[in-house]
Amino acid sequence: MTEEKNIFKQLFDQEETLTEKQQKIVEAAIEMFAEKGYASTSTSQIAKKAGVAEGTIFRHYKTKKDLLLSIVSPTMAKLIAPFVIRDINKVLDAKYDRYEDFLKAMILNRQEFLKENMTAFKILIQEIPFHPELKEQFKEHIAEKVIEKFVRLVDHYKEKGQIIDLPSPTVVRFSATSIFGLLLVRYLFLPEADWDDEKEIDMTVRMIVNGIGKGYMCRKDSK
């Protein structure tokens, strides 16, 4: 496992019931799931990397799926959800005069999270769409709580006349997918590209607000 101080490391520090062999298995599985994906990783490969017999894995976990869930489920419930909610709340609860200022703060906030937790992000983004259990947990622990606050915040900017008359959940989806798309390409698909982060963030914010905002270009041109 890398020296990255990620949420999986925090989970190991909190978990006292893992044997030494279990910890080696889990560490190997995390690294391989992140690198190759769950479907392309076999239990024999995990066992080899962990330095244990394959049978040892099945003494602790009935299936490879059980091993995945034993890693992701408690991580999402105990660490990712509380950390994400607390961290995002810093942005959601802050007072920004303009919606575009809020969006930029949100992107910078999520950018820092991904830099520190890339391994967890890779596993979650790769596996949540294909495992209903993980999808439900993500919805329960993270999505619903964040979206509820995000909608209230959009309502606030609509009342200030900064956002056109669209349903607030629609504005949230458009904003969130644009932010997520930027970060996904930046840190997962093209991390080695020659990025100008400040420029890319600014263009993403402008694209969002030009789509749903009132008079954004007029304000920019008048500066």
CSV table of C-alpha atoms in Angstrom, one decimal:
chain,number,residue,atom,x,y,z
A,1,MET,CA,0.0,0.0,0.0
A,2,THR,CA,1.3,3.5,-0.8
A,3,GLU,CA,2.3,6.1,1.8
A,4,GLU,CA,-0.8,8.1,0.8
A,5,LYS,CA,-2.6,8.9,4.1
A,6,ASN,CA,-6.0,7.8,2.9
A,7,ILE,CA,-9.2,6.8,4.5
A,8,PHE,CA,-8.3,3.1,4.2
A,9,LYS,CA,-5.3,3.6,6.4
A,10,GLN,CA,-7.6,5.3,8.9
A,11,LEU,CA,-9.9,2.3,8.8
A,12,PHE,CA,-7.0,-0.1,9.6
A,13,ASP,CA,-6.0,2.1,12.5
A,14,GLN,CA,-9.5,1.9,13.9
A,15,GLU,CA,-10.1,-1.7,13.2
A,16,GLU,CA,-8.8,-4.0,16.0
A,17,THR,CA,-10.4,-7.3,14.9
A,18,LEU,CA,-8.2,-7.9,11.8
A,19,THR,CA,-5.5,-10.5,12.1
A,20,GLU,CA,-2.1,-9.9,10.5
A,21,LYS,CA,-3.0,-12.1,7.6
A,22,GLN,CA,-6.4,-10.4,7.1
A,23,GLN,CA,-4.8,-7.0,7.0
A,24,LYS,CA,-2.3,-8.2,4.4
A,25,ILE,CA,-5.2,-9.6,2.3
A,26,VAL,CA,-7.2,-6.4,2.6
A,27,GLU,CA,-4.2,-4.2,1.8
A,28,ALA,CA,-3.4,-6.3,-1.3
A,29,ALA,CA,-7.1,-6.3,-2.4
A,30,ILE,CA,-7.3,-2.5,-2.1
A,31,GLU,CA,-4.2,-2.0,-4.1
A,32,MET,CA,-5.3,-4.4,-6.9
A,33,PHE,CA,-9.0,-3.4,-7.0
A,34,ALA,CA,-7.8,0.2,-7.4
A,35,GLU,CA,-5.2,-0.7,-10.1
A,36,LYS,CA,-7.0,-3.4,-12.1
A,37,GLY,CA,-10.7,-3.2,-11.0
A,38,TYR,CA,-12.7,-5.8,-9.1
A,39,ALA,CA,-13.7,-7.8,-12.2
A,40,SER,CA,-10.1,-8.2,-13.5
A,41,THR,CA,-8.6,-9.1,-10.1
A,42,SER,CA,-8.6,-12.8,-9.0
A,43,THR,CA,-8.4,-14.1,-5.5
A,44,SER,CA,-5.2,-16.0,-6.5
A,45,GLN,CA,-3.6,-12.7,-7.5
A,46,ILE,CA,-4.6,-11.1,-4.2
A,47,ALA,CA,-3.3,-14.1,-2.3
A,48,LYS,CA,0.1,-13.9,-4.1
A,49,LYS,CA,0.4,-10.2,-3.5
A,50,ALA,CA,-0.5,-10.7,0.2
A,51,GLY,CA,1.9,-13.6,0.6
A,52,VAL,CA,-0.8,-16.0,1.8
A,53,ALA,CA,-2.4,-19.1,0.4
A,54,GLU,CA,-5.6,-18.6,-1.6
A,55,GLY,CA,-7.4,-20.8,0.9
A,56,THR,CA,-6.6,-18.3,3.6
A,57,ILE,CA,-8.7,-15.7,1.8
A,58,PHE,CA,-11.7,-18.0,1.8
A,59,ARG,CA,-11.3,-18.8,5.5
A,60,HIS,CA,-12.0,-15.2,6.2
A,61,TYR,CA,-14.2,-14.2,3.2
A,62,LYS,CA,-16.7,-16.6,1.5
A,63,THR,CA,-16.3,-14.9,-1.9
A,64,LYS,CA,-14.4,-12.2,-3.6
A,65,LYS,CA,-17.6,-10.1,-3.4
A,66,ASP,CA,-17.6,-10.5,0.4
A,67,LEU,CA,-14.0,-9.3,0.4
A,68,LEU,CA,-14.9,-6.2,-1.6
A,69,LEU,CA,-17.9,-5.4,0.6
A,70,SER,CA,-15.8,-5.9,3.8
A,71,ILE,CA,-13.5,-3.1,2.5
A,72,VAL,CA,-15.9,-0.6,0.9
A,73,SER,CA,-19.0,-0.9,3.2
A,74,PRO,CA,-17.3,0.0,6.5
A,75,THR,CA,-15.1,2.5,4.8
A,76,MET,CA,-18.1,4.3,3.3
A,77,ALA,CA,-20.2,4.2,6.5
A,78,LYS,CA,-17.5,4.9,9.1
A,79,LEU,CA,-15.1,7.2,7.3
A,80,ILE,CA,-16.1,8.4,3.8
A,81,ALA,CA,-19.6,9.5,4.8
A,82,PRO,CA,-18.7,11.5,7.9
A,83,PHE,CA,-15.6,13.0,6.3
A,84,VAL,CA,-17.3,13.9,3.1
A,85,ILE,CA,-20.4,15.4,4.8
A,86,ARG,CA,-18.3,17.4,7.3
A,87,ASP,CA,-15.9,18.6,4.6
A,88,ILE,CA,-18.6,19.5,2.1
A,89,ASN,CA,-20.6,21.2,4.8
A,90,LYS,CA,-17.7,23.7,5.2
A,91,VAL,CA,-18.5,24.8,1.7
A,92,LEU,CA,-22.3,24.4,1.7
A,93,ASP,CA,-22.6,26.4,5.0
A,94,ALA,CA,-20.3,29.2,4.0
A,95,LYS,CA,-21.7,32.5,2.8
A,96,TYR,CA,-20.8,33.3,-0.8
A,97,ASP,CA,-22.3,36.3,-2.5
A,98,ARG,CA,-22.4,34.6,-5.9
A,99,TYR,CA,-23.2,31.1,-7.1
A,100,GLU,CA,-20.0,31.0,-9.1
A,101,ASP,CA,-17.9,31.7,-6.0
A,102,PHE,CA,-19.6,28.8,-4.3
A,103,LEU,CA,-18.9,26.5,-7.3
A,104,LYS,CA,-15.2,27.4,-7.4
A,105,ALA,CA,-14.9,26.7,-3.6
A,106,MET,CA,-16.7,23.3,-4.1
A,107,ILE,CA,-14.3,22.3,-6.8
A,108,LEU,CA,-11.2,23.2,-4.8
A,109,ASN,CA,-12.6,21.4,-1.8
A,110,ARG,CA,-13.3,18.2,-3.7
A,111,GLN,CA,-9.9,18.5,-5.5
A,112,GLU,CA,-8.1,18.4,-2.1
A,113,PHE,CA,-10.1,15.4,-1.0
A,114,LEU,CA,-9.3,13.4,-4.2
A,115,LYS,CA,-5.6,14.2,-3.9
A,116,GLU,CA,-5.5,12.6,-0.5
A,117,ASN,CA,-7.9,9.7,-1.2
A,118,MET,CA,-7.3,8.6,-4.8
A,119,THR,CA,-7.2,4.9,-4.0
A,120,ALA,CA,-10.6,5.0,-2.4
A,121,PHE,CA,-12.0,7.2,-5.1
A,122,LYS,CA,-10.9,4.7,-7.8
A,123,ILE,CA,-12.5,1.8,-6.1
A,124,LEU,CA,-15.7,3.6,-5.4
A,125,ILE,CA,-16.1,5.0,-8.9
A,126,GLN,CA,-15.3,1.7,-10.6
A,127,GLU,CA,-17.4,-0.5,-8.4
A,128,ILE,CA,-20.5,1.4,-7.2
A,129,PRO,CA,-22.3,1.3,-10.6
A,130,PHE,CA,-22.0,-2.5,-10.7
A,131,HIS,CA,-22.9,-3.4,-7.1
A,132,PRO,CA,-26.4,-2.5,-5.9
A,133,GLU,CA,-25.4,-2.9,-2.2
A,134,LEU,CA,-22.7,-0.2,-2.6
A,135,LYS,CA,-25.0,2.0,-4.7
A,136,GLU,CA,-27.6,1.9,-1.9
A,137,GLN,CA,-25.1,2.7,0.8
A,138,PHE,CA,-23.7,5.6,-1.2
A,139,LYS,CA,-27.2,7.0,-1.6
A,140,GLU,CA,-28.1,6.5,2.1
A,141,HIS,CA,-24.8,7.7,3.7
A,142,ILE,CA,-23.7,10.5,1.3
A,143,ALA,CA,-25.8,11.4,-1.7
A,144,GLU,CA,-29.2,12.2,-0.1
A,145,LYS,CA,-27.6,14.3,2.7
A,146,VAL,CA,-25.5,16.3,0.3
A,147,ILE,CA,-28.2,16.8,-2.3
A,148,GLU,CA,-30.7,18.0,0.3
A,149,LYS,CA,-28.3,20.8,1.4
A,150,PHE,CA,-27.3,21.6,-2.2
A,151,VAL,CA,-30.9,22.1,-3.2
A,152,ARG,CA,-31.5,24.5,-0.3
A,153,LEU,CA,-28.4,26.5,-1.4
A,154,VAL,CA,-29.6,26.6,-5.0
A,155,ASP,CA,-33.0,27.9,-3.7
A,156,HIS,CA,-31.1,30.7,-2.0
A,157,TYR,CA,-29.3,31.8,-5.2
A,158,LYS,CA,-32.6,31.6,-7.1
A,159,GLU,CA,-34.2,34.0,-4.6
A,160,LYS,CA,-31.2,36.3,-5.1
A,161,GLY,CA,-32.0,36.3,-8.8
A,162,GLN,CA,-28.7,34.6,-9.9
A,163,ILE,CA,-30.2,31.4,-11.3
A,164,ILE,CA,-32.9,31.0,-13.9
A,165,ASP,CA,-36.3,29.4,-13.1
A,166,LEU,CA,-35.3,25.8,-13.4
A,167,PRO,CA,-36.2,23.1,-10.8
A,168,SER,CA,-33.5,23.2,-8.1
A,169,PRO,CA,-32.8,19.4,-8.3
A,170,THR,CA,-32.1,19.9,-12.0
A,171,VAL,CA,-29.6,22.7,-11.3
A,172,VAL,CA,-27.9,20.5,-8.7
A,173,ARG,CA,-27.6,17.6,-11.1
A,174,PHE,CA,-26.1,19.9,-13.8
A,175,SER,CA,-23.7,21.5,-11.4
A,176,ALA,CA,-22.6,18.3,-9.7
A,177,THR,CA,-22.1,16.4,-13.0
A,178,SER,CA,-20.0,19.2,-14.4
A,179,ILE,CA,-17.8,19.3,-11.3
A,180,PHE,CA,-17.6,15.6,-11.1
A,181,GLY,CA,-16.7,15.3,-14.8
A,182,LEU,CA,-13.9,17.8,-14.4
A,183,LEU,CA,-12.4,16.0,-11.5
A,184,LEU,CA,-12.9,12.5,-13.0
A,185,VAL,CA,-11.0,13.4,-16.1
A,186,ARG,CA,-8.3,15.4,-14.2
A,187,TYR,CA,-7.5,12.8,-11.6
A,188,LEU,CA,-8.6,9.4,-13.0
A,189,PHE,CA,-8.6,9.4,-16.9
A,190,LEU,CA,-5.9,12.0,-17.8
A,191,PRO,CA,-3.8,12.7,-14.7
A,192,GLU,CA,-0.6,13.0,-16.7
A,193,ALA,CA,-1.9,15.7,-19.1
A,194,ASP,CA,-0.6,19.2,-19.0
A,195,TRP,CA,-3.3,20.7,-16.9
A,196,ASP,CA,-3.8,24.4,-16.0
A,197,ASP,CA,-6.0,23.8,-13.0
A,198,GLU,CA,-7.0,27.4,-12.4
A,199,LYS,CA,-8.0,27.9,-16.0
A,200,GLU,CA,-9.9,24.6,-16.2
A,201,ILE,CA,-11.8,25.4,-13.0
A,202,ASP,CA,-12.7,28.8,-14.2
A,203,MET,CA,-13.9,27.5,-17.5
A,204,THR,CA,-16.0,24.8,-15.8
A,205,VAL,CA,-17.6,27.4,-13.5
A,206,ARG,CA,-18.3,29.7,-16.4
A,207,MET,CA,-19.9,26.9,-18.4
A,208,ILE,CA,-22.2,26.0,-15.5
A,209,VAL,CA,-23.3,29.5,-14.7
A,210,ASN,CA,-23.7,30.5,-18.3
A,211,GLY,CA,-26.1,27.6,-18.6
A,212,ILE,CA,-28.2,28.3,-15.5
A,213,GLY,CA,-27.3,31.8,-14.4
A,214,LYS,CA,-28.8,35.3,-15.0
A,215,GLY,CA,-26.5,37.9,-16.5
A,216,TYR,CA,-23.2,36.1,-15.8
A,217,MET,CA,-21.5,37.2,-19.0
A,218,CYS,CA,-22.8,40.8,-18.5
A,219,ARG,CA,-21.1,40.9,-15.1
A,220,LYS,CA,-17.9,39.4,-16.4
A,221,ASP,CA,-17.8,41.9,-19.3
A,222,SER,CA,-18.5,44.9,-17.1
A,223,LYS,CA,-15.4,44.2,-14.9
